[in-house]
Structure formats: C-alpha cells, structure tokens
Coordinates of C-alpha atoms (C1' of nucleotides) in Angstrom, one line a residue:
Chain A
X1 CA 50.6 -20.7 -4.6
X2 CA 47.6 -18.7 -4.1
X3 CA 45.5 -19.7 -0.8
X4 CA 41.5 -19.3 -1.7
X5 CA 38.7 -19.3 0.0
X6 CA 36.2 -21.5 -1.1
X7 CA 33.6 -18.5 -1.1
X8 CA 35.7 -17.0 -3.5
X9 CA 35.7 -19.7 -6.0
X10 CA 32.0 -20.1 -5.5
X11 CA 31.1 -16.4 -5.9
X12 CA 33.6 -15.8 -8.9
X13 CA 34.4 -19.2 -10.5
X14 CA 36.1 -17.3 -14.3
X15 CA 38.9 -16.1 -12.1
X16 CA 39.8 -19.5 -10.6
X17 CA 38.8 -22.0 -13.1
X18 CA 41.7 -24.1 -14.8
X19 CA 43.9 -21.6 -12.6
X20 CA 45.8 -23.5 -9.6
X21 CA 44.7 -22.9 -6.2
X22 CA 45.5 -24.1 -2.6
X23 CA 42.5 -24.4 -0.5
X24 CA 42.6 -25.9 3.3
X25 CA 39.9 -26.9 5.4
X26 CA 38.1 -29.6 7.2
X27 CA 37.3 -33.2 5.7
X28 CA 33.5 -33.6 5.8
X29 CA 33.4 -37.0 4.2
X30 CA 35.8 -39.2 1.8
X31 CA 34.6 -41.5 -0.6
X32 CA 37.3 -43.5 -2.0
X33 CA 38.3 -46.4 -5.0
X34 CA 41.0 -48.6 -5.5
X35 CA 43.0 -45.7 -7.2
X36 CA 41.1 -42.5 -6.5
X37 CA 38.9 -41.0 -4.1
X38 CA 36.8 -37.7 -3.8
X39 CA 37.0 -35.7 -0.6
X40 CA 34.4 -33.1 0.9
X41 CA 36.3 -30.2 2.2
X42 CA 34.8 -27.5 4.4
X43 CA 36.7 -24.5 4.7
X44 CA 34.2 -22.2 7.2
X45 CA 34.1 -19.5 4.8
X46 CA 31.3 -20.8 2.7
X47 CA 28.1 -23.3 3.2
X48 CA 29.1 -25.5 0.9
X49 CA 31.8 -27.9 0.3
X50 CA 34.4 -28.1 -2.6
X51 CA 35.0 -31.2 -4.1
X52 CA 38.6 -32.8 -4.1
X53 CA 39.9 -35.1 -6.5
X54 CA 42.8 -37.2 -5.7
X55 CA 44.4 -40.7 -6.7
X56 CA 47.6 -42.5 -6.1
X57 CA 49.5 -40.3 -8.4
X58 CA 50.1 -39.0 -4.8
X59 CA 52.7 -40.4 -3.0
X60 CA 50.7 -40.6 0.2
X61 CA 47.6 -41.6 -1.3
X62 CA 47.1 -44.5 1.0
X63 CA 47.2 -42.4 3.8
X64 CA 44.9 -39.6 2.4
X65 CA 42.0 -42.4 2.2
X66 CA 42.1 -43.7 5.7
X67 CA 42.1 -39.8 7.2
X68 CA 38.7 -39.9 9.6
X69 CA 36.4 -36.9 9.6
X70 CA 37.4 -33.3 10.5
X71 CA 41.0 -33.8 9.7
X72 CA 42.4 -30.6 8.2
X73 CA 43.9 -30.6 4.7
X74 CA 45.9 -27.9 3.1
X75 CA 45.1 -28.9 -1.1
X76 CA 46.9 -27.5 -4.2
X77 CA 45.8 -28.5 -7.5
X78 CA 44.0 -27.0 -10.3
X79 CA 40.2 -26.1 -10.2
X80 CA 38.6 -27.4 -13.1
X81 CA 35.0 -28.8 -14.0
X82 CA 33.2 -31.3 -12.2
X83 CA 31.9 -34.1 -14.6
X84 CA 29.5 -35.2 -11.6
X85 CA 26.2 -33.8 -11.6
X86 CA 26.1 -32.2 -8.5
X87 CA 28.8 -29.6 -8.2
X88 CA 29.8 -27.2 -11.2
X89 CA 33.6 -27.4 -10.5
X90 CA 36.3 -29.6 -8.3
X91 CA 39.8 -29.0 -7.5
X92 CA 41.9 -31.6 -8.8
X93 CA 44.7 -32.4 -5.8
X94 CA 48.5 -32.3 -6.8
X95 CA 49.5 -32.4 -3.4
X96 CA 47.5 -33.0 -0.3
X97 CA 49.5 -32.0 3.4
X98 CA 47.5 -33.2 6.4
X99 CA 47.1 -30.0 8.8
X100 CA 45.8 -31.3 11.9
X101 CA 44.3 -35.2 12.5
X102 CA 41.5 -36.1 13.4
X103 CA 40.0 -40.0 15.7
X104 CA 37.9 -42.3 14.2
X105 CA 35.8 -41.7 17.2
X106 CA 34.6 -38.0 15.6
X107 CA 30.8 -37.8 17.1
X108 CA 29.9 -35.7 13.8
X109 CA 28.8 -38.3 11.5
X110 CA 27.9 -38.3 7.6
X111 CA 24.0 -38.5 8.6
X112 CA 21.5 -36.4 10.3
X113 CA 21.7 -36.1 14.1
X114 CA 19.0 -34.9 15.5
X115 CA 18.8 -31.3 17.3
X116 CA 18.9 -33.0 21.0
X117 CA 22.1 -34.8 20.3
X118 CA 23.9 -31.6 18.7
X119 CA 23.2 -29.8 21.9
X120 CA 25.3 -32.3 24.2
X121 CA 28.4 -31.2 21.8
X122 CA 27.8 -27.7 21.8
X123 CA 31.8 -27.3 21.0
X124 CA 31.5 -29.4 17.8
X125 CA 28.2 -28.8 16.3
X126 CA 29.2 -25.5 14.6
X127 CA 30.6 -27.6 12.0
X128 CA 27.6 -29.7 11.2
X129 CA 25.4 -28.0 7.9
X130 CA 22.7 -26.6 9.9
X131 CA 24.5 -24.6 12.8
X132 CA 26.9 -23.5 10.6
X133 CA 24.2 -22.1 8.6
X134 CA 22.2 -20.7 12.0
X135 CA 25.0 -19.6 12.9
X136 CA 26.8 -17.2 9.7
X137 CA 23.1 -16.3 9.5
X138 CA 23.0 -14.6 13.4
X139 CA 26.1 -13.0 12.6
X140 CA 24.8 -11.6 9.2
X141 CA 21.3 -10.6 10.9
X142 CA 23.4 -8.7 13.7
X143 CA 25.4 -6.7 11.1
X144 CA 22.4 -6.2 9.6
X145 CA 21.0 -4.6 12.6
X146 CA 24.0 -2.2 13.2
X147 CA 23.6 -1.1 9.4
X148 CA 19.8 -0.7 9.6
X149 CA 20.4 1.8 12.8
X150 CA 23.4 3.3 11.6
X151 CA 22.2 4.3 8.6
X152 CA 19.6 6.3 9.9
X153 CA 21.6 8.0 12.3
X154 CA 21.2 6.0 15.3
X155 CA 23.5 6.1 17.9
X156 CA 24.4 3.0 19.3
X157 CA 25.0 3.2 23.3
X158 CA 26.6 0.2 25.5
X159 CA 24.0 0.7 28.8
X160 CA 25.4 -1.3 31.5
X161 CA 25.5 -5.2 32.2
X162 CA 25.7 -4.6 35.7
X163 CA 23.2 -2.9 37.0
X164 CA 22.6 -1.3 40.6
X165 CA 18.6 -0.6 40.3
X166 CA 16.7 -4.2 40.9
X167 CA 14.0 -2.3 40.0
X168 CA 14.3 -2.9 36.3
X169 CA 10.6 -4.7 36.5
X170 CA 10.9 -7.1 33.9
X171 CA 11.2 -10.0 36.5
X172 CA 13.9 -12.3 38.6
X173 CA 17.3 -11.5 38.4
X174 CA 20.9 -12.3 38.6
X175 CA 22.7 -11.5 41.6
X176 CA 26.4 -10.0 40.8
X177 CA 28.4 -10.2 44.2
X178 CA 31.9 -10.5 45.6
X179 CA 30.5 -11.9 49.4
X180 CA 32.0 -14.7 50.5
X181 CA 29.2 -16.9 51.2
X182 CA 31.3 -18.7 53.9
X183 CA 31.0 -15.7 55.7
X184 CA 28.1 -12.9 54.8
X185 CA 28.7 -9.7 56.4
X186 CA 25.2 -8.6 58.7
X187 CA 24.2 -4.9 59.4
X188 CA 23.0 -3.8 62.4
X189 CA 19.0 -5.8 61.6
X190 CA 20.8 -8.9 60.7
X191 CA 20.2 -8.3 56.9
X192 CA 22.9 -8.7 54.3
X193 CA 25.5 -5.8 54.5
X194 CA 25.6 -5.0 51.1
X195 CA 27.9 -1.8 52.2
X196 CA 30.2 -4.2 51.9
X197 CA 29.8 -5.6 48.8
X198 CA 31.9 -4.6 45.6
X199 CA 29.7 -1.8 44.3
X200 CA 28.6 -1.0 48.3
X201 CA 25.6 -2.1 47.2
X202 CA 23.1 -4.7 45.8
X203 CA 23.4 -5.5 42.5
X204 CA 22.2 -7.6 39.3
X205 CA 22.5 -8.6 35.7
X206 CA 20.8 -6.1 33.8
X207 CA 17.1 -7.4 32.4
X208 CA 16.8 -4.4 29.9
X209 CA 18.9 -1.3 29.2
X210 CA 15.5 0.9 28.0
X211 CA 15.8 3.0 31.4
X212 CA 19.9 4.1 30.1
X213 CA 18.6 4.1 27.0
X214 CA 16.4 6.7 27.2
X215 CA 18.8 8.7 29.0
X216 CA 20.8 9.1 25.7
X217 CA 17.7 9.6 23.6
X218 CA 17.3 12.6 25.5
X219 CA 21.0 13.5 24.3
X220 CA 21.0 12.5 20.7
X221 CA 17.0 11.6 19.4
X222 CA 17.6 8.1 17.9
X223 CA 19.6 5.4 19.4
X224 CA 19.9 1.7 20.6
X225 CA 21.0 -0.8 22.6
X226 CA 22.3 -4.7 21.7
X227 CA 23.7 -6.4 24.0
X228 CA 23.0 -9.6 26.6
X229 CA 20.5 -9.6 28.9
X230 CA 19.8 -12.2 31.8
X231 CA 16.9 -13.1 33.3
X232 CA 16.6 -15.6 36.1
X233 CA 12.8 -17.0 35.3
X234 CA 12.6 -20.7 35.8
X235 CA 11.5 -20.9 32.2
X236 CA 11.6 -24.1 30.4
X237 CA 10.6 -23.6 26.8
X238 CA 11.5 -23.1 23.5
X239 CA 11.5 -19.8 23.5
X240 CA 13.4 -18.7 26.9
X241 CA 17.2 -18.5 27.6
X242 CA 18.6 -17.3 31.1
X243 CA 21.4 -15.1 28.6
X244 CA 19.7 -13.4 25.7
X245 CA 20.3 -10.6 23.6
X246 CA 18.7 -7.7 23.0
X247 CA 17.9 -4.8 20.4
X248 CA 16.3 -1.5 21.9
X249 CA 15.9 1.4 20.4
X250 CA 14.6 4.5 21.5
X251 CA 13.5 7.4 19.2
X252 CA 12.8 10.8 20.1
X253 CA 9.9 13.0 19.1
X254 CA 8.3 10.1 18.2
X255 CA 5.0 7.9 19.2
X256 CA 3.5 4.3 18.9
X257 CA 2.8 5.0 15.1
X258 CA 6.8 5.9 14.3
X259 CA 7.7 3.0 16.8
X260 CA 5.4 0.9 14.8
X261 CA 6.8 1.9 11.3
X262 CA 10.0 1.6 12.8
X263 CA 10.0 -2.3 13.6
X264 CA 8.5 -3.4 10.4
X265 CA 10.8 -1.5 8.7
X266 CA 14.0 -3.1 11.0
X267 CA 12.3 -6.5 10.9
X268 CA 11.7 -6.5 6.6
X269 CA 15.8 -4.8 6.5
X270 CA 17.2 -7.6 8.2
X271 CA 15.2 -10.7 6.4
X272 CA 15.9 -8.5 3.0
X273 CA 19.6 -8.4 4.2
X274 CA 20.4 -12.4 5.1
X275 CA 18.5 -13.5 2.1
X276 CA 21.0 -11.5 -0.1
X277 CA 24.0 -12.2 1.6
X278 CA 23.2 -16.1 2.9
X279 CA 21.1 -17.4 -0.2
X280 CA 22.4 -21.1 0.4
X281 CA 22.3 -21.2 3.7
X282 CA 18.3 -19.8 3.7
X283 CA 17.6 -22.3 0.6
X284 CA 19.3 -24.8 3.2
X285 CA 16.5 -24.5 5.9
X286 CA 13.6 -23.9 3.5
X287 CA 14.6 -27.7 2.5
X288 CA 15.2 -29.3 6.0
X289 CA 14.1 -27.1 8.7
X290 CA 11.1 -25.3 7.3
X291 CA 9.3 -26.6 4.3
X292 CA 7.6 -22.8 4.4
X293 CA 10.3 -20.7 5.5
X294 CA 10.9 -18.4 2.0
X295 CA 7.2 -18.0 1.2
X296 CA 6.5 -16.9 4.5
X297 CA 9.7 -14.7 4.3
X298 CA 8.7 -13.4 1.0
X299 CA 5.3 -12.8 2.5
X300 CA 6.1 -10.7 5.0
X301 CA 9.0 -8.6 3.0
X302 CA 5.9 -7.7 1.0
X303 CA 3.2 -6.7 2.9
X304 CA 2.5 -4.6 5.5
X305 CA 1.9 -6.1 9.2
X306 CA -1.4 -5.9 11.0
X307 CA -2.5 -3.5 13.4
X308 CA -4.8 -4.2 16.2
X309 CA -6.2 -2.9 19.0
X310 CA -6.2 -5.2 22.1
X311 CA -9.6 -4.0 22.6
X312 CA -10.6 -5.5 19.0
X313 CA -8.5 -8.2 19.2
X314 CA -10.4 -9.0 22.7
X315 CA -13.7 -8.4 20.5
X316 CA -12.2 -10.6 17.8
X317 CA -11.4 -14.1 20.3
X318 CA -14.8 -13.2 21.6
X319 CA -16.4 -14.4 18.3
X320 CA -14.1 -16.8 17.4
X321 CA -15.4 -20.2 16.5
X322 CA -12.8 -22.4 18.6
X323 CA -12.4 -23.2 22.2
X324 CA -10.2 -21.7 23.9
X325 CA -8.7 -23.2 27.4
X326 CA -8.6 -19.4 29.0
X327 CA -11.6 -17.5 28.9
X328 CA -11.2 -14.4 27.0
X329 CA -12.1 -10.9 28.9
X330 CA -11.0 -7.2 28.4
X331 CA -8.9 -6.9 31.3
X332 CA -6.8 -10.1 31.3
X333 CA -3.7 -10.4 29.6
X334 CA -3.4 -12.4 26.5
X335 CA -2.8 -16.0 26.4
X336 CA -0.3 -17.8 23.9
X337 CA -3.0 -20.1 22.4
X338 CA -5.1 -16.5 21.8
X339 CA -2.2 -14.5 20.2
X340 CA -1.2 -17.7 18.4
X341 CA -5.4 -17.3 17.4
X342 CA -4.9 -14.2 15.8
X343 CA -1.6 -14.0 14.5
X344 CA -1.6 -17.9 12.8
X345 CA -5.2 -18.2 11.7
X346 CA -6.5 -14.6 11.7
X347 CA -3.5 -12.9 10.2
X348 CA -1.3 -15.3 8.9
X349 CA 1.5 -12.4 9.3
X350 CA 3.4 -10.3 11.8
X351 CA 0.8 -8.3 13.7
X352 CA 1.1 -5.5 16.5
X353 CA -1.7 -5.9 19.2
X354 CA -1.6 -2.3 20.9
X355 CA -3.0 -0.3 23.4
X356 CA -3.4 -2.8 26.5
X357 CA -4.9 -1.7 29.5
X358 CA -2.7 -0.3 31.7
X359 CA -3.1 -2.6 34.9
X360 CA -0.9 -5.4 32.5
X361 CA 1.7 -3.5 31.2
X362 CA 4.4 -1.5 32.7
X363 CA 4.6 1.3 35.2
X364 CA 6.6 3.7 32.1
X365 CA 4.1 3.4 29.5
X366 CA 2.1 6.2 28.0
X367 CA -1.4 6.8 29.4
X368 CA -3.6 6.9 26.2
X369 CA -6.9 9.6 26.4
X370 CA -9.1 7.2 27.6
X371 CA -7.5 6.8 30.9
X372 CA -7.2 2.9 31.0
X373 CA -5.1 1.4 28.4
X374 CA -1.7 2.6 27.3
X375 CA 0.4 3.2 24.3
X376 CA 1.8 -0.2 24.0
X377 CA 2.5 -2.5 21.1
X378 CA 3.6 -6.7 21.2
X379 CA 4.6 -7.9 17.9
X380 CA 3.4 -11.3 17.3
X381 CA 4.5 -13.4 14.4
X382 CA 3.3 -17.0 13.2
X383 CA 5.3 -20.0 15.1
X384 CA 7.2 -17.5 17.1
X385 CA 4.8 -15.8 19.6
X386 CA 6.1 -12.4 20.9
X387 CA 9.1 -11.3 18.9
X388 CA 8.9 -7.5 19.9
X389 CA 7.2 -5.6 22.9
X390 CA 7.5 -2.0 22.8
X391 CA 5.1 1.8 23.9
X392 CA 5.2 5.4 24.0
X393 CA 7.4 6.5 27.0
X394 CA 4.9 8.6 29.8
X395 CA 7.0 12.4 29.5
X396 CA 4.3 13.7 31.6
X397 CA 5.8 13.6 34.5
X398 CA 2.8 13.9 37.2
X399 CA 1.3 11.3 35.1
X400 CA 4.7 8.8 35.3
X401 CA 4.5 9.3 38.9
X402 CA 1.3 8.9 39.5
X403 CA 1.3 5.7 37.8
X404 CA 4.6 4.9 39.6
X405 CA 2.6 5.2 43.1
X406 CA 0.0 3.0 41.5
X407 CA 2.6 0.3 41.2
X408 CA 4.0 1.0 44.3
X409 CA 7.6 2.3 43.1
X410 CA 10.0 4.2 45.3
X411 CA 10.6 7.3 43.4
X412 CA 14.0 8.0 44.6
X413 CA 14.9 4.6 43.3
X414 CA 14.1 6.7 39.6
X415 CA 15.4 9.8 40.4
X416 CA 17.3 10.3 37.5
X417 CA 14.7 8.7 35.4
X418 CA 12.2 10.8 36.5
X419 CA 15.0 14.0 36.0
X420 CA 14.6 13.4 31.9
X421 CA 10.5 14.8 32.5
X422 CA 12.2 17.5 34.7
X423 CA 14.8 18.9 31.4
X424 CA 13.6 19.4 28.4
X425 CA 11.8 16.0 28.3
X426 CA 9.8 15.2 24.9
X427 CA 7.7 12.1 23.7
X428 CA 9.2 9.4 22.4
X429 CA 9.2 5.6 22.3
X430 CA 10.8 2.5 21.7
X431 CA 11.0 -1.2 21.9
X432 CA 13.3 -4.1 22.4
X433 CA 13.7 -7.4 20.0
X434 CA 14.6 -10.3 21.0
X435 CA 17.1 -11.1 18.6
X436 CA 17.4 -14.7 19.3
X437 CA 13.4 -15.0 18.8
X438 CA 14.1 -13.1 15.4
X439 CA 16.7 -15.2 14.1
X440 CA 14.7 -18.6 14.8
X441 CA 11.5 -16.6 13.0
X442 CA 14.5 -15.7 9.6
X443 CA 15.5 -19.4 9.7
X444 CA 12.6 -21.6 10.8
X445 CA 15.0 -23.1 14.3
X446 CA 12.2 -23.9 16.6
X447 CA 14.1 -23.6 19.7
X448 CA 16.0 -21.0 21.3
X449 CA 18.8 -23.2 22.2
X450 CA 19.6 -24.5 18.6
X451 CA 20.3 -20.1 17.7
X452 CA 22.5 -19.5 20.4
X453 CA 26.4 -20.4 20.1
X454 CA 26.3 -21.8 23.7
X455 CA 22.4 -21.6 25.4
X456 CA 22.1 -20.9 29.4
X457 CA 18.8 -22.1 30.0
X458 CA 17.7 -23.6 33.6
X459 CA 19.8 -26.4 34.8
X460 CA 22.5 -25.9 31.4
X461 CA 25.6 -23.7 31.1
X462 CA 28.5 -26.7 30.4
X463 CA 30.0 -25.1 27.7
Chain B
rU1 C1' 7.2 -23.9 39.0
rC2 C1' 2.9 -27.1 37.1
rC3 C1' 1.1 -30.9 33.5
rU4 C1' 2.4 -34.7 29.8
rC5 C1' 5.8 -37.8 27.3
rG6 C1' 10.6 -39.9 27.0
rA7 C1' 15.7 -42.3 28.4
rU8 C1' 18.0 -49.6 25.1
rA9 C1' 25.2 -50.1 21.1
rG10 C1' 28.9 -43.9 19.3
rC11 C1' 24.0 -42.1 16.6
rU12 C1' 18.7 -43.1 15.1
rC13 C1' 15.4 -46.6 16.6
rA14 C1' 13.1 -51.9 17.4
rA15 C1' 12.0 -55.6 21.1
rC16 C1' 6.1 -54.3 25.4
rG17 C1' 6.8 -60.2 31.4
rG18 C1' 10.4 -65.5 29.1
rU19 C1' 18.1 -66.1 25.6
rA20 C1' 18.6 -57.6 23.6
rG21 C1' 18.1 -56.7 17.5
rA22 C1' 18.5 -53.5 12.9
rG23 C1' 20.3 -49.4 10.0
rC24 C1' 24.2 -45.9 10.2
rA25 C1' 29.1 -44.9 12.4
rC26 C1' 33.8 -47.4 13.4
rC27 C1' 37.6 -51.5 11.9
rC28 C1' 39.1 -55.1 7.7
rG29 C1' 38.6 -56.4 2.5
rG30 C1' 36.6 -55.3 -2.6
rC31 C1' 35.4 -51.6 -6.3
rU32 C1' 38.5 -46.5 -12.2
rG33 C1' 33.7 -40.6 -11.4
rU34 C1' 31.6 -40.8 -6.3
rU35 C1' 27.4 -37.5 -4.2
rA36 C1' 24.5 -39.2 3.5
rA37 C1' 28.8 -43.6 -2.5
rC38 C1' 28.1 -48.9 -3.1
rC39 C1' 29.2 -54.6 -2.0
rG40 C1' 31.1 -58.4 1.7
rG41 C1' 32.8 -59.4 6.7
rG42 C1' 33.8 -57.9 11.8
rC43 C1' 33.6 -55.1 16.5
rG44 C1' 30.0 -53.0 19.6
rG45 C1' 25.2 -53.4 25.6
rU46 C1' 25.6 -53.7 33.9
rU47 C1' 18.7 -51.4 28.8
rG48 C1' 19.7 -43.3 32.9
rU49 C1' 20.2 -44.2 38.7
rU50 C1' 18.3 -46.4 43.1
rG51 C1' 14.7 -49.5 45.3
rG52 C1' 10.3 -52.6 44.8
rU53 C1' 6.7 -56.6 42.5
rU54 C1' 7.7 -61.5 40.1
rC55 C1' 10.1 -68.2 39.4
rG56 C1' 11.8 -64.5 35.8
rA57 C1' 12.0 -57.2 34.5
rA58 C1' 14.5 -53.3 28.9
rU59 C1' 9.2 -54.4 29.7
rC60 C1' 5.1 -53.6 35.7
rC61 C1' 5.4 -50.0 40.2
rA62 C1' 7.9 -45.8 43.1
rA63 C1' 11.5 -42.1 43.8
rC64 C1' 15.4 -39.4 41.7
rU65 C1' 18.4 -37.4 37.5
rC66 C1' 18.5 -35.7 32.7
rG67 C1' 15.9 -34.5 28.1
rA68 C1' 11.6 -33.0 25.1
rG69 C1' 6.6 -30.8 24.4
rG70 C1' 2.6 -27.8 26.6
rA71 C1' 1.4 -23.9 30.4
rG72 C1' 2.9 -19.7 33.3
rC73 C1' 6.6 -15.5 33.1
rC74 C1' 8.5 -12.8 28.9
rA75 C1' 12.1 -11.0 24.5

RNA sequence: UCCUCGAUAGCUCAACGGUAGAGCACCCGGCUGUUAACCGGGCGGUUGUUGGUUCGAAUCCAACUCGAGGAGCCA
C-alpha cells in the first residue's frame, strides 16, 4: 500500500480521497467509546493532524485504545470524509500496527504548558504545536535566506568558527584551547604559553565573520555569511543567546542607501516566503502567540521602513512628551526604552536610525563628510528592538587607520584587513541579522530561547 | 553584572502564622461521531535547599540554587 504523508493529503486531498492510504506517525491524543475511537496522529511532515477512525472491527482494538501519547502507529485504511465539523477528511483504519510504544508518564500533555516548562524538555518539546511550528518556520525562513542571496548572485562564504584575531570588537569571547588546565604551560614572563597551544596561539569563537567577509567581497562583489556565532556576555534577557546565528552580507560598490534597500528587501522576502509556504503554522501564532502577528506582518510587506537620522531621532526624543529614565543627548548612545520610543509609538514599523556619531560605533565604519558621525544603520522593529546593525565599510585607508589609532588598535593585528584598501579596494557595505531576533519578529516568540532548537544562554547548555 | 518578582502534586495554580486543596494528566469503570471529548471513582506532597524567629512556618527573616521580567552589552 501506498505510504503518504499527511502534507500530501492536505495539500492535494482529489488524489487521495476514497483512495487507500497508509500513514504512520505519532499519537497526539485518543478519544475513545465502547466500540470506536478517534485518534490524532502527527506525522512531522505537516502542522496538523489527521484524524483516525477505528473500532473493534479490529482485532486489537482493545489495545489500540489504551496506547498513551506519542506512541507511533503505522495506519492503512481508506481516506474518506469527515462528518465532524472540524476536519474536511479522516482516514478510516483497516489495520493499525503499533510502531514504537510509548509510558503513561509522557510529560507532553493534551493542554497548554506553558513556555518555561517546554524549555526543561528541550528533547521533547519539538513535538508540541507551537515548537513544531517555530520550528518548520526557522528552517523555512533559512531557506528563504539562501534563495533571497542566491538569487541575486550572492556568494555564500563559510568564514571561520574559530578564529585567531580576539580583536573582532564585538565583545567577550569564547576561549577555544587544548591546554591542560592541570598543567598550563608559562613563557619566559610567567604568562600563558599559548606557543603551545593547538593553533600556537590564542584563540576564540568567532563573534562575527564581517572582517572574512569582506575579504571575499573584494573577490566576487556580493556575498554572505550564516553561520553561529558566540558571544560570551553575561546577558540575561530575552533577546541574548551565548550561540547565535548570523546573516552578513557584504556588497560591493555599494553604500548605506544600497545596504539600506538591501535589508528591507531580505527582511519583506523572507516574511513573503514563510507566509506562502507555512500558512497554518503563521495562522497558528496569530491565534495563540500574537493576537497581531499577520497585520503587523502584512504591514510591513507593504510599506516601506523609516529612515532616520540619529541626529533627528535625538531631536525627535528631545520633544517627546514622555519621561524617559536616561536623559537624551547627541552623543550618547541610544537606550532601549528610546528606540522602543520611536520605533513602537513613533513609527509603528521597522525603522533604520543611521549615521551615529562615531565615538559609539565601530572602529571600520565609514566617516561621513561632517567628520563626527559615520555611515551606520540599526534596524529597529516593534517588540523586537535591534534586529539588524550594519554601515559603509571606511576604503580610505589613512582614514581606517587613523580611526584605528583612535581606538587604540594594533595595526599589524589587521594587516590583511587593512591589505583590501592597499589592492584595488572600493566602497562597499554590509550588515549582519540576527536571525534568531528575525524569526521571533516572523512568529511573535518573545524569547530567544523558545526559537532556538537547544538555547545556550548563561548558566544553560543541558541539552 | 545590577534591580524586581517567583519556586506548593507530573502540569497549571489556590491556601498568606493554626490538620496542604482544585482543575488537568495518570489508573479503573461507563458511553455508537469525538474535537484540549464527556460522566463516575481512585492514585498522587519531606511546600527548591540550608539555617533562623515562633508553642506552632507553605506562610515571617537570611543565605544559597534555579527560573522569569526590567537594565546594561548587542544581533
């Protein structure tokens, strides 16, 4: 007999119906009679369940309607039309063969956990409605990511996980090391003799892959990076994982204004994509996660994002008729209650805030004409915070290092990133999403830890 | 790292100084179209840990552990 995916049925019902088909899967819930009983069977390839008819026609009826939750079924009967209201078609069971059994004591239960719970069975929570729908959607929205770049000719480059410059500057790090901590080799100061070490010599988890990144966008224009990234910030919030990934690309002959276009247009392709290809699973958290979630969706898909300049943004909190804890001055870097401010009551949309002063943003960003703020661009969006940051590379390259002695950076620790000014160097630009920050903005997840599979965050990493 | 809140049955919660309870789950029984099925019965606890106050502590106090929210850092 034919084996079917459930998706199938659901997504072309004519070719199955009143056909027989074997289905196997996992027993959400059985309701049973004295002489029938309906099961719930999940079979991972589609949000919803089918419904499963049986009654003791079956020789091991009895049996069937005593199986505890999560057993796995193998089913052949014949699909047919539901009478019940709430599904269009069932399969009605000829013969049910129990796959794999399942305790009584299944934590998963037929009611709603709540988020805190899930996360203490990270290994089992995959199958409940709402990771399983977070979770076919992060896979969808990272497809969706490849076909967004490679459509347009990127180049998609692995840059290194390992990294031997600490001096990545986006904060703490990750030590990678083969020392025996028993017994630490000492050079002649007394320091750590990283010689020594595996690589011969100090090394971390990489915080960004920009720097090899733009190595290769000086070889082929457009590319980017998506892979993990680590940082070692004691950070406990919603929004912060030790193990994150990461989207960066890096265009070439390009500024702010093409980095700019090039988000929203990433950002609006890959909410466009999961609500074609995951329409129950997005109707799913509109109705418990995010009462919201599609209008806001909807909103953004068609309209453009707002543009501001941090110096009229600064200008803008300055008026502002609310309180803020942090004062606001041109100078100071944004706080979250002010770019919650503009992009939630001001905006109510995605909004770049761009050209910050350059003593707040990094050592390789583009000195604008005005000689104190810098070609750079944070993406805020509603509920979220920042979702993208991103500038205009410096290519100018006694303008890079100058600002590099500013921040008090060893330049032979950038030799060959100062070497892409030196050959042939051009303007370009870039930025880096976090994707799990995306993925909670696409399905309304208010914690970090409830869109990745299995979350490192300070004090976690059990599974 | 700082601030705030929390931890009671497998889960979600109640009891707020005087004998620890409910719903759900689970187990048993009933039910011929269910929809987080329904109806009846049963099982289920060293109240996060350690110490203190008190005649008496789930309840008050302290420390610790873990969790959550806010802040900082950032994506």
């Amino acid at each position: 007999m034919e084996e079917v995916l459930v998706k199938q049925i659901f997504r072309d019902p004519e070719t199955y119906l009143g056909r027989a088909v074997q289905v196997s899967g996992w027993v959400r819930t059985i309701r049973v009679s004295k002489s029938f009983g309906f099961i719930e069977l999940n079979d991972g390839s589609f949000f919803h369940n089918i419904q499963i008819v049986f009654d003791d026609t079956l020789p091991n009826f009895q049996e069937i309607a005593k199986l505890p939750i999560a057993t796995a079924l193998r089913i052949e009967g014949q699909l047919v039309e539901s009478p019940g209201a709430k599904q269009p078609w069932e399969i009605k069971a000829e013969r049910i063969t129990i796959e794999g059994r399942s305790e009584p004591d299944y934590p998963l239960q037929k009611k709603r956990h709540s988020l805190e719970f899930l996360r203490t069975i990270a290994h089992l929570r995959p199958r409940s409605n709402t990771f399983s729908a977070v979770f076919r959607v992060r896979s969808l929205a990272a497809y969706a990511i490849h076909r967004f770049f490679q459509e347009r000719n990127f180049v998609y480059v692995h840059t290194p996980i390992i990294t031997g410059s600490d001096c990545e500057g986006a904060g703490q790090m990750f030590r990678v090391t083969t020392l025996d901590f028993a017994d630490i080799p000492r050079d002649e100061e007394g320091r750590v003799d990283f010689r020594q070490d595996f690589f011969g010599r100090e090394t971390h988890l990489t915080v960004s892959g920009q720097l090899e990144a733009e190595t290769f966008c000086m070889a082929f224009r457009n590319v980017y990076t998506f892979g993990p990234t680590f940082r070692a910030e004691n950070s406990n919030t919603p929004r912060h994982a030790a193990e994150f990934w990461m989207v960066e690309p890096e265009i070439a002959f390009a500024d702010l204004n093409d980095n700019m276009a090039l988000a929203e247009e990433m950002l609006k392709y890959i909410i466009n994509y999961c609500l074609e290809q995951a329409p129950e699973e997005m109707a799913f958290f509109n109705r418990f996660i995010d009462p919201d979630l599609l209008a806001r969706l909807d909103n953004v898909v068609n309209s453009d994002f707002g543009v501001i300049t941090y110096t009229e943004a600064i200008e803008l909190l300055k008026k502002a008729d609310q309180d803020f804890k942090y004062p606001v001055a041109w100078g100071a870097d944004l706080q979250t209650e002010h770019e919650r401010y503009l992009t939630e009551k001001i905006f109510k949309k995605p909004v770049f805030v761009i050209d910050y002063p350059k003593e707040i943003k990094a050592f390789y960003m583009r000195l604008n004409d005005d000689g104190r703020t810098v070609a750079a661009m944070d993406l805020l969006v509603p509920g979220v915070g920042e979702i993208i940051g991103g500038s205009q590379r410096e290519e100018r390259l006694p303008l890079l290092e100058a600002r590099m002695k500013e921040c008090g950076l060893d330049f032979a620790d950038y030799w060959w990133y100062l070497e892409l000014r030196k050959y042939g160097g051009t303007k370009h630009a870039g930025f880096g999403l976090g994707f799990e920050r995306a993925i909670m903005y696409l399905t309304g997840m208010a914690n970090i830890r409830d869109v990745l599979p299995f979350p490192r965050t300070v004090k976690s990493a059990e599974f």
